[in-house]
Amino acid sequence: MIKCVKCNAKYDDNEVIYNCKECGSVLEIFVDIDKSEVPKETFDCRKDTLWKYKEFMPVDETKIISLDEGGTPFCKCNKIGEELGVDLYVKVEGSNPTGSFKDRGMSVGITKASELGVDTVGCASTGNTSASLAAYAARAGLRCVVLLPSGKVALGKLAQAMFHGAEVFSVNGNFDEALETVTALALEKHLYLLNSINPYRLEGQKSIGFEIIHELGWESPDRIILPVGNAGNISAIWKGITEFHNAGYIDELPMMTGIQAEGASPITNAFRKNTMDMVPVENPETVATAIRIGAPVSSIKALRAIYDSNGYSDTVTDEEILDAQKELARYEGIGVEPASAASIAGLKKLVEEGVVEKGEKIVCIVTGHLLKDPNTAINACTKPIEIDADIEALKKVLLNK
């Protein structure tokens, strides 16, 4: 069943709908499973993908479109954790097939598209969504249309979308304007929209929450920290963990903590005013292109997740993001794109401010691979040292250092 998050209006599972007809708000899928129906041991011997939790996925399992997404690394990060005085784990979503967490949502979203019998799918994107949609559309044999803000998409992501065969349109405007355009196209039924306004997208992304709980031995961490752009992921993870809680698998719940870039922070601005009324940021700007979004469509879901979990939201500067990106790579060996590092930068800031207490068990979500944005990574590094192909020349440089 599809349900409005604001007025609780209900819609049929097979209705192609993106917003509530009654109040215009966003929608979500209602899933109700009890541990008496599906004991948690059910999941233990299955292949380690998001589909190991198929009972919680509201699509026809005979039509699954998958690239074996999910089951991403869950790394204990002792160096950064000890430095900050917390028990730190990092969920590495860049290990998904196209290099970001978006693959989870696309697997479920494209499966629903196949179930509905559509022939064309589309999205607006800052990069990762388009890369993922293009790959999964190719897997399903569907036409794919993506709209990208001109000059605002990292080359690694643009290359993926083009190479997987998407029809790519470069829009003279920002992400929010691109989304408005492609949504209008979807409402005229020219394509099936797979941005996070589509509630089936978030059903795949909630599996991040399932895996965290499972990895921790059916216990909740104290806090989950993640970057927030269009705001679907924080609400999806909260939805997944709440479903496990409602099923009776866990007793405790984590504090959901969303981190935004200073130049694109409408969710944090609303949180600081203790309101559900998000005011869009015009002309958002940040080096973290994946979260360069001024009018997140899932704002109401994200803010609800933060408030209901007694969570938090804050901003970090571009400098803090790039410093955290380097630190994660050089201390823990985990390479991520800038937006991903917002979670680590946010953790450091919240420890300094006393929001995060010493000894907390923290899970930081890092959402995309380092090579999604290679230019930013290269520009942040010292250029290679040029030498002759000679051992003496090499020894001279190394020993002098």
GROMACS .gro file of C-alpha atoms in nm:
model
  401
    1MET     CA    1   0.000   0.000   0.000
    2ILE     CA    2   0.119   0.353  -0.085
    3LYS     CA    3   0.048   0.614   0.181
    4CYS     CA    4   0.081   0.993   0.207
    5VAL     CA    5   0.322   1.096   0.484
    6LYS     CA    6   0.112   1.400   0.569
    7CYS     CA    7  -0.260   1.323   0.536
    8ASN     CA    8  -0.241   0.939   0.530
    9ALA     CA    9  -0.436   0.912   0.203
   10LYS     CA   10  -0.392   0.563   0.060
   11TYR     CA   11  -0.324   0.450  -0.296
   12ASP     CA   12  -0.302   0.117  -0.477
   13ASP     CA   13   0.042  -0.045  -0.516
   14ASN     CA   14   0.017  -0.041  -0.895
   15GLU     CA   15  -0.085   0.323  -0.933
   16VAL     CA   16   0.187   0.535  -1.095
   17ILE     CA   17   0.189   0.828  -0.856
   18TYR     CA   18   0.458   1.054  -0.714
   19ASN     CA   19   0.271   1.298  -0.488
   20CYS     CA   20  -0.049   1.277  -0.287
   21LYS     CA   21  -0.358   1.377  -0.486
   22GLU     CA   22  -0.520   1.515  -0.172
   23CYS     CA   23  -0.250   1.738  -0.021
   24GLY     CA   24   0.043   1.723  -0.267
   25SER     CA   25   0.287   1.578  -0.014
   26VAL     CA   26   0.534   1.293  -0.069
   27LEU     CA   27   0.440   0.927  -0.042
   28GLU     CA   28   0.584   0.616   0.117
   29ILE     CA   29   0.525   0.243   0.100
   30PHE     CA   30   0.366   0.076   0.400
   31VAL     CA   31   0.535  -0.253   0.494
   32ASP     CA   32   0.426  -0.451   0.799
   33ILE     CA   33   0.617  -0.770   0.886
   34ASP     CA   34   0.623  -0.951   1.220
   35LYS     CA   35   0.905  -1.175   1.342
   36SER     CA   36   0.650  -1.453   1.390
   37GLU     CA   37   0.598  -1.445   1.011
   38VAL     CA   38   0.965  -1.401   0.921
   39PRO     CA   39   1.211  -1.496   1.199
   40LYS     CA   40   1.536  -1.298   1.177
   41GLU     CA   41   1.726  -1.625   1.125
   42THR     CA   42   1.560  -1.634   0.781
   43PHE     CA   43   1.822  -1.390   0.650
   44ASP     CA   44   2.135  -1.562   0.779
   45CYS     CA   45   2.201  -1.816   0.502
   46ARG     CA   46   2.110  -1.605   0.201
   47LYS     CA   47   2.338  -1.439  -0.052
   48ASP     CA   48   2.473  -1.112   0.086
   49THR     CA   49   2.278  -0.862  -0.129
   50LEU     CA   50   1.987  -0.634  -0.044
   51TRP     CA   51   1.751  -0.906  -0.171
   52LYS     CA   52   1.833  -1.125   0.129
   53TYR     CA   53   1.564  -0.908   0.294
   54LYS     CA   54   1.317  -0.965   0.010
   55GLU     CA   55   1.019  -1.004   0.245
   56PHE     CA   56   1.054  -0.633   0.324
   57MET     CA   57   1.072  -0.531  -0.044
   58PRO     CA   58   0.723  -0.452  -0.182
   59VAL     CA   59   0.777  -0.577  -0.537
   60ASP     CA   60   0.723  -0.901  -0.729
   61GLU     CA   61   1.030  -1.113  -0.652
   62THR     CA   62   0.991  -1.301  -0.983
   63LYS     CA   63   1.074  -0.979  -1.170
   64ILE     CA   64   1.384  -0.872  -0.974
   65ILE     CA   65   1.641  -0.666  -1.169
   66SER     CA   66   1.969  -0.686  -0.982
   67LEU     CA   67   2.344  -0.640  -1.017
   68ASP     CA   68   2.407  -0.796  -0.672
   69GLU     CA   69   2.393  -0.457  -0.500
   70GLY     CA   70   2.407  -0.431  -0.123
   71GLY     CA   71   2.616  -0.634   0.118
   72THR     CA   72   2.870  -0.349   0.122
   73PRO     CA   73   3.175  -0.340   0.354
   74PHE     CA   74   3.116  -0.248   0.717
   75CYS     CA   75   3.457  -0.127   0.832
   76LYS     CA   76   3.566  -0.076   1.191
   77CYS     CA   77   3.773   0.244   1.182
   78ASN     CA   78   3.994   0.235   1.490
   79LYS     CA   79   4.236   0.516   1.403
   80ILE     CA   80   3.975   0.789   1.353
   81GLY     CA   81   3.751   0.637   1.620
   82GLU     CA   82   4.024   0.641   1.885
   83GLU     CA   83   4.124   0.995   1.790
   84LEU     CA   84   3.765   1.110   1.845
   85GLY     CA   85   3.689   0.884   2.140
   86VAL     CA   86   3.404   0.695   1.973
   87ASP     CA   87   3.340   0.340   1.854
   88LEU     CA   88   3.335   0.408   1.480
   89TYR     CA   89   3.213   0.196   1.190
   90VAL     CA   90   3.196   0.311   0.827
   91LYS     CA   91   2.944   0.164   0.581
   92VAL     CA   92   3.118   0.182   0.241
   93GLU     CA   93   2.842   0.232  -0.018
   94GLY     CA   94   3.093   0.310  -0.292
   95SER     CA   95   3.138  -0.067  -0.324
   96ASN     CA   96   2.800  -0.106  -0.495
   97PRO     CA   97   2.807  -0.198  -0.868
   98THR     CA   98   2.808   0.158  -1.006
   99GLY     CA   99   2.993   0.301  -0.708
  100SER     CA  100   2.717   0.452  -0.493
  101PHE     CA  101   2.425   0.372  -0.263
  102LYS     CA  102   2.183   0.465  -0.544
  103ASP     CA  103   2.211   0.110  -0.680
  104ARG     CA  104   2.001  -0.021  -0.392
  105GLY     CA  105   1.713   0.207  -0.479
  106MET     CA  106   1.747   0.153  -0.851
  107SER     CA  107   1.728  -0.224  -0.816
  108VAL     CA  108   1.391  -0.198  -0.645
  109GLY     CA  109   1.274   0.097  -0.858
  110ILE     CA  110   1.359  -0.072  -1.189
  111THR     CA  111   1.202  -0.394  -1.064
  112LYS     CA  112   0.880  -0.198  -1.001
  113ALA     CA  113   0.910  -0.039  -1.346
  114SER     CA  114   0.931  -0.387  -1.501
  115GLU     CA  115   0.633  -0.497  -1.292
  116LEU     CA  116   0.434  -0.199  -1.422
  117GLY     CA  117   0.534  -0.270  -1.783
  118VAL     CA  118   0.683   0.073  -1.860
  119ASP     CA  119   0.930   0.108  -2.146
  120THR     CA  120   1.107   0.437  -2.054
  121VAL     CA  121   1.258   0.550  -1.724
  122GLY     CA  122   1.411   0.883  -1.636
  123CYS     CA  123   1.560   1.107  -1.369
  124ALA     CA  124   1.726   1.437  -1.294
  125SER     CA  125   2.063   1.396  -1.129
  126THR     CA  126   2.374   1.549  -0.979
  127GLY     CA  127   2.550   1.239  -1.113
  128ASN     CA  128   2.514   0.922  -0.907
  129THR     CA  129   2.143   0.874  -0.974
  130SER     CA  130   2.197   0.898  -1.350
  131ALA     CA  131   2.490   0.656  -1.344
  132SER     CA  132   2.290   0.402  -1.149
  133LEU     CA  133   1.967   0.442  -1.345
  134ALA     CA  134   2.151   0.404  -1.676
  135ALA     CA  135   2.311   0.076  -1.564
  136TYR     CA  136   1.991  -0.077  -1.427
  137ALA     CA  137   1.785   0.038  -1.724
  138ALA     CA  138   2.039  -0.133  -1.950
  139ARG     CA  139   2.009  -0.447  -1.737
  140ALA     CA  140   1.630  -0.440  -1.775
  141GLY     CA  141   1.631  -0.344  -2.144
  142LEU     CA  142   1.454  -0.011  -2.087
  143ARG     CA  143   1.504   0.325  -2.254
  144CYS     CA  144   1.672   0.571  -2.016
  145VAL     CA  145   1.652   0.952  -2.015
  146VAL     CA  146   1.858   1.164  -1.774
  147LEU     CA  147   1.873   1.541  -1.718
  148LEU     CA  148   2.192   1.683  -1.567
  149PRO     CA  149   2.268   2.042  -1.462
  150SER     CA  150   2.516   2.177  -1.719
  151GLY     CA  151   2.875   2.188  -1.594
  152LYS     CA  152   2.779   2.070  -1.245
  153VAL     CA  153   2.834   1.694  -1.273
  154ALA     CA  154   3.162   1.518  -1.190
  155LEU     CA  155   3.313   1.351  -1.497
  156GLY     CA  156   3.322   1.002  -1.348
  157LYS     CA  157   2.943   1.003  -1.311
  158LEU     CA  158   2.875   1.163  -1.648
  159ALA     CA  159   3.091   0.898  -1.817
  160GLN     CA  160   2.892   0.618  -1.652
  161ALA     CA  161   2.554   0.752  -1.761
  162MET     CA  162   2.669   0.799  -2.120
  163PHE     CA  163   2.853   0.467  -2.144
  164HIS     CA  164   2.554   0.266  -2.021
  165GLY     CA  165   2.350   0.412  -2.306
  166ALA     CA  166   2.135   0.677  -2.142
  167GLU     CA  167   2.003   0.968  -2.346
  168VAL     CA  168   2.174   1.251  -2.160
  169PHE     CA  169   2.045   1.608  -2.164
  170SER     CA  170   2.253   1.892  -2.019
  171VAL     CA  171   2.014   2.146  -1.865
  172ASN     CA  172   2.097   2.516  -1.840
  173GLY     CA  173   2.001   2.534  -1.474
  174ASN     CA  174   2.058   2.364  -1.140
  175PHE     CA  175   1.945   2.022  -1.017
  176ASP     CA  176   1.616   2.149  -0.877
  177GLU     CA  177   1.522   2.299  -1.214
  178ALA     CA  178   1.620   1.978  -1.393
  179LEU     CA  179   1.403   1.776  -1.154
  180GLU     CA  180   1.106   2.007  -1.209
  181THR     CA  181   1.141   1.958  -1.586
  182VAL     CA  182   1.168   1.578  -1.583
  183THR     CA  183   0.885   1.551  -1.329
  184ALA     CA  184   0.657   1.740  -1.565
  185LEU     CA  185   0.751   1.489  -1.836
  186ALA     CA  186   0.669   1.201  -1.601
  187LEU     CA  187   0.332   1.349  -1.508
  188GLU     CA  188   0.245   1.350  -1.880
  189LYS     CA  189   0.333   0.975  -1.871
  190HIS     CA  190   0.623   0.997  -2.116
  191LEU     CA  191   0.850   0.815  -1.869
  192TYR     CA  192   0.855   0.650  -1.526
  193LEU     CA  193   1.037   0.883  -1.285
  194LEU     CA  194   1.301   0.725  -1.063
  195ASN     CA  195   1.422   1.012  -0.851
  196SER     CA  196   1.377   0.967  -0.477
  197ILE     CA  197   1.032   1.126  -0.498
  198ASN     CA  198   0.936   0.779  -0.624
  199PRO     CA  199   0.866   0.587  -0.299
  200TYR     CA  200   0.990   0.258  -0.442
  201ARG     CA  201   1.341   0.403  -0.477
  202LEU     CA  202   1.366   0.447  -0.100
  203GLU     CA  203   1.250   0.091  -0.039
  204GLY     CA  204   1.582  -0.030  -0.179
  205GLN     CA  205   1.785   0.225   0.013
  206LYS     CA  206   1.631   0.125   0.346
  207SER     CA  207   1.833  -0.198   0.319
  208ILE     CA  208   2.136   0.000   0.442
  209GLY     CA  209   1.958   0.013   0.778
  210PHE     CA  210   1.884  -0.359   0.766
  211GLU     CA  211   2.249  -0.442   0.704
  212ILE     CA  212   2.377  -0.215   0.983
  213ILE     CA  213   2.150  -0.384   1.237
  214HIS     CA  214   2.242  -0.731   1.109
  215GLU     CA  215   2.617  -0.654   1.108
  216LEU     CA  216   2.601  -0.534   1.469
  217GLY     CA  217   2.449  -0.862   1.584
  218TRP     CA  218   2.087  -0.742   1.584
  219GLU     CA  219   2.163  -0.432   1.785
  220SER     CA  220   2.126  -0.065   1.702
  221PRO     CA  221   2.419   0.179   1.706
  222ASP     CA  222   2.380   0.492   1.915
  223ARG     CA  223   2.390   0.714   1.609
  224ILE     CA  224   2.396   0.697   1.228
  225ILE     CA  225   2.558   0.992   1.050
  226LEU     CA  226   2.522   1.051   0.677
  227PRO     CA  227   2.540   1.321   0.410
  228VAL     CA  228   2.209   1.480   0.312
  229GLY     CA  229   2.130   1.614  -0.035
  230ASN     CA  230   1.786   1.530  -0.174
  231ALA     CA  231   1.716   1.379   0.171
  232GLY     CA  232   1.594   1.038   0.060
  233ASN     CA  233   1.869   0.830   0.219
  234ILE     CA  234   1.836   0.945   0.580
  235SER     CA  235   1.461   0.884   0.572
  236ALA     CA  236   1.503   0.549   0.395
  237ILE     CA  237   1.753   0.417   0.650
  238TRP     CA  238   1.529   0.532   0.935
  239LYS     CA  239   1.234   0.360   0.768
  240GLY     CA  240   1.427   0.034   0.740
  241ILE     CA  241   1.545   0.037   1.099
  242THR     CA  242   1.196   0.128   1.220
  243GLU     CA  243   1.053  -0.166   1.024
  244PHE     CA  244   1.301  -0.401   1.195
  245HIS     CA  245   1.206  -0.247   1.529
  246ASN     CA  246   0.834  -0.289   1.457
  247ALA     CA  247   0.895  -0.649   1.351
  248GLY     CA  248   1.044  -0.716   1.693
  249TYR     CA  249   1.403  -0.778   1.581
  250ILE     CA  250   1.557  -0.493   1.789
  251ASP     CA  251   1.464  -0.294   2.099
  252GLU     CA  252   1.666   0.027   2.059
  253LEU     CA  253   1.673   0.287   1.782
  254PRO     CA  254   1.962   0.512   1.662
  255MET     CA  255   1.976   0.889   1.650
  256MET     CA  256   1.964   0.986   1.281
  257THR     CA  257   2.212   1.264   1.211
  258GLY     CA  258   2.217   1.446   0.876
  259ILE     CA  259   2.512   1.652   0.755
  260GLN     CA  260   2.484   1.913   0.481
  261ALA     CA  261   2.735   2.137   0.306
  262GLU     CA  262   2.724   2.498   0.423
  263GLY     CA  263   2.632   2.614   0.073
  264ALA     CA  264   2.337   2.374   0.040
  265SER     CA  265   2.175   2.334   0.381
  266PRO     CA  266   1.793   2.372   0.376
  267ILE     CA  267   1.739   2.068   0.603
  268THR     CA  268   1.984   2.193   0.867
  269ASN     CA  269   1.833   2.542   0.847
  270ALA     CA  270   1.488   2.398   0.924
  271PHE     CA  271   1.629   2.182   1.206
  272ARG     CA  272   1.794   2.484   1.367
  273LYS     CA  273   1.454   2.655   1.373
  274ASN     CA  274   1.286   2.337   1.504
  275THR     CA  275   1.037   2.341   1.218
  276MET     CA  276   0.910   2.104   0.950
  277ASP     CA  277   0.892   2.392   0.701
  278MET     CA  278   1.194   2.368   0.475
  279VAL     CA  279   1.284   2.686   0.286
  280PRO     CA  280   1.472   2.612  -0.039
  281VAL     CA  281   1.824   2.748  -0.085
  282GLU     CA  282   1.860   2.936  -0.412
  283ASN     CA  283   2.173   2.869  -0.616
  284PRO     CA  284   2.322   2.603  -0.384
  285GLU     CA  285   2.698   2.566  -0.413
  286THR     CA  286   2.953   2.321  -0.271
  287VAL     CA  287   3.248   2.111  -0.386
  288ALA     CA  288   3.039   1.810  -0.280
  289THR     CA  289   2.841   1.790  -0.604
  290ALA     CA  290   2.629   1.491  -0.495
  291ILE     CA  291   2.464   1.701  -0.221
  292ARG     CA  292   2.451   2.031  -0.412
  293ILE     CA  293   2.071   2.047  -0.385
  294GLY     CA  294   1.871   2.346  -0.266
  295ALA     CA  295   1.515   2.205  -0.259
  296PRO     CA  296   1.526   1.842  -0.142
  297VAL     CA  297   1.204   1.660  -0.233
  298SER     CA  298   1.220   1.430   0.070
  299SER     CA  299   1.266   1.711   0.323
  300ILE     CA  300   0.954   1.623   0.523
  301LYS     CA  301   1.065   1.259   0.552
  302ALA     CA  302   1.420   1.358   0.651
  303LEU     CA  303   1.312   1.606   0.916
  304ARG     CA  304   1.064   1.357   1.056
  305ALA     CA  305   1.343   1.095   1.080
  306ILE     CA  306   1.568   1.342   1.263
  307TYR     CA  307   1.300   1.461   1.508
  308ASP     CA  308   1.145   1.118   1.571
  309SER     CA  309   1.486   0.965   1.646
  310ASN     CA  310   1.601   1.249   1.872
  311GLY     CA  311   1.867   1.307   1.609
  312TYR     CA  312   2.054   1.610   1.482
  313SER     CA  313   2.156   1.805   1.173
  314ASP     CA  314   2.453   2.031   1.109
  315THR     CA  315   2.664   2.178   0.830
  316VAL     CA  316   3.029   2.149   0.734
  317THR     CA  317   3.245   2.368   0.513
  318ASP     CA  318   3.398   2.255   0.184
  319GLU     CA  319   3.739   2.272   0.353
  320GLU     CA  320   3.621   2.041   0.632
  321ILE     CA  321   3.478   1.800   0.374
  322LEU     CA  322   3.803   1.782   0.175
  323ASP     CA  323   4.011   1.740   0.492
  324ALA     CA  324   3.788   1.452   0.605
  325GLN     CA  325   3.807   1.294   0.258
  326LYS     CA  326   4.188   1.289   0.281
  327GLU     CA  327   4.188   1.166   0.640
  328LEU     CA  328   3.957   0.874   0.565
  329ALA     CA  329   4.174   0.772   0.269
  330ARG     CA  330   4.510   0.806   0.444
  331TYR     CA  331   4.419   0.678   0.792
  332GLU     CA  332   4.170   0.406   0.704
  333GLY     CA  333   4.229   0.329   0.334
  334ILE     CA  334   3.873   0.418   0.235
  335GLY     CA  335   3.848   0.635  -0.078
  336VAL     CA  336   3.527   0.835  -0.116
  337GLU     CA  337   3.394   1.124  -0.321
  338PRO     CA  338   3.363   1.461  -0.140
  339ALA     CA  339   2.993   1.434  -0.051
  340SER     CA  340   3.058   1.103   0.126
  341ALA     CA  341   3.319   1.263   0.349
  342ALA     CA  342   3.058   1.503   0.486
  343SER     CA  343   2.957   1.232   0.734
  344ILE     CA  344   3.313   1.207   0.873
  345ALA     CA  345   3.355   1.586   0.874
  346GLY     CA  346   3.022   1.614   1.055
  347LEU     CA  347   3.124   1.353   1.313
  348LYS     CA  348   3.444   1.545   1.391
  349LYS     CA  349   3.252   1.870   1.432
  350LEU     CA  350   2.982   1.716   1.652
  351VAL     CA  351   3.243   1.556   1.880
  352GLU     CA  352   3.414   1.894   1.918
  353GLU     CA  353   3.081   2.061   1.998
  354GLY     CA  354   2.984   1.793   2.252
  355VAL     CA  355   2.678   1.680   2.057
  356VAL     CA  356   2.832   1.335   2.012
  357GLU     CA  357   2.940   1.194   2.347
  358LYS     CA  358   3.259   1.000   2.409
  359GLY     CA  359   3.211   0.625   2.376
  360GLU     CA  360   2.911   0.642   2.143
  361LYS     CA  361   2.880   0.363   1.888
  362ILE     CA  362   2.868   0.553   1.557
  363VAL     CA  363   2.801   0.436   1.203
  364CYS     CA  364   2.900   0.682   0.930
  365ILE     CA  365   2.760   0.622   0.582
  366VAL     CA  366   2.998   0.706   0.296
  367THR     CA  367   2.784   0.715  -0.013
  368GLY     CA  368   3.005   0.715  -0.324
  369HIS     CA  369   3.344   0.595  -0.448
  370LEU     CA  370   3.652   0.817  -0.478
  371LEU     CA  371   3.661   0.776  -0.858
  372LYS     CA  372   3.317   0.930  -0.896
  373ASP     CA  373   3.496   1.266  -0.883
  374PRO     CA  374   3.858   1.203  -0.986
  375ASN     CA  375   3.939   1.566  -1.068
  376THR     CA  376   3.871   1.688  -0.716
  377ALA     CA  377   4.086   1.408  -0.575
  378ILE     CA  378   4.374   1.481  -0.813
  379ASN     CA  379   4.360   1.855  -0.745
  380ALA     CA  380   4.381   1.790  -0.371
  381CYS     CA  381   4.705   1.591  -0.403
  382THR     CA  382   5.071   1.675  -0.455
  383LYS     CA  383   5.174   1.620  -0.815
  384PRO     CA  384   5.388   1.311  -0.891
  385ILE     CA  385   5.766   1.363  -0.865
  386GLU     CA  386   5.936   1.330  -1.202
  387ILE     CA  387   6.267   1.139  -1.207
  388ASP     CA  388   6.476   0.942  -1.453
  389ALA     CA  389   6.426   0.565  -1.472
  390ASP     CA  390   6.739   0.512  -1.264
  391ILE     CA  391   6.782   0.353  -0.921
  392GLU     CA  392   7.037   0.610  -0.805
  393ALA     CA  393   6.805   0.897  -0.894
  394LEU     CA  394   6.521   0.726  -0.707
  395LYS     CA  395   6.738   0.658  -0.399
  396LYS     CA  396   6.851   1.018  -0.394
  397VAL     CA  397   6.492   1.144  -0.379
  398LEU     CA  398   6.374   0.884  -0.126
  399LEU     CA  399   6.670   0.913   0.111
  400ASN     CA  400   6.660   1.294   0.105
  401LYS     CA  401   6.294   1.277   0.211
   0.00000   0.00000   0.00000
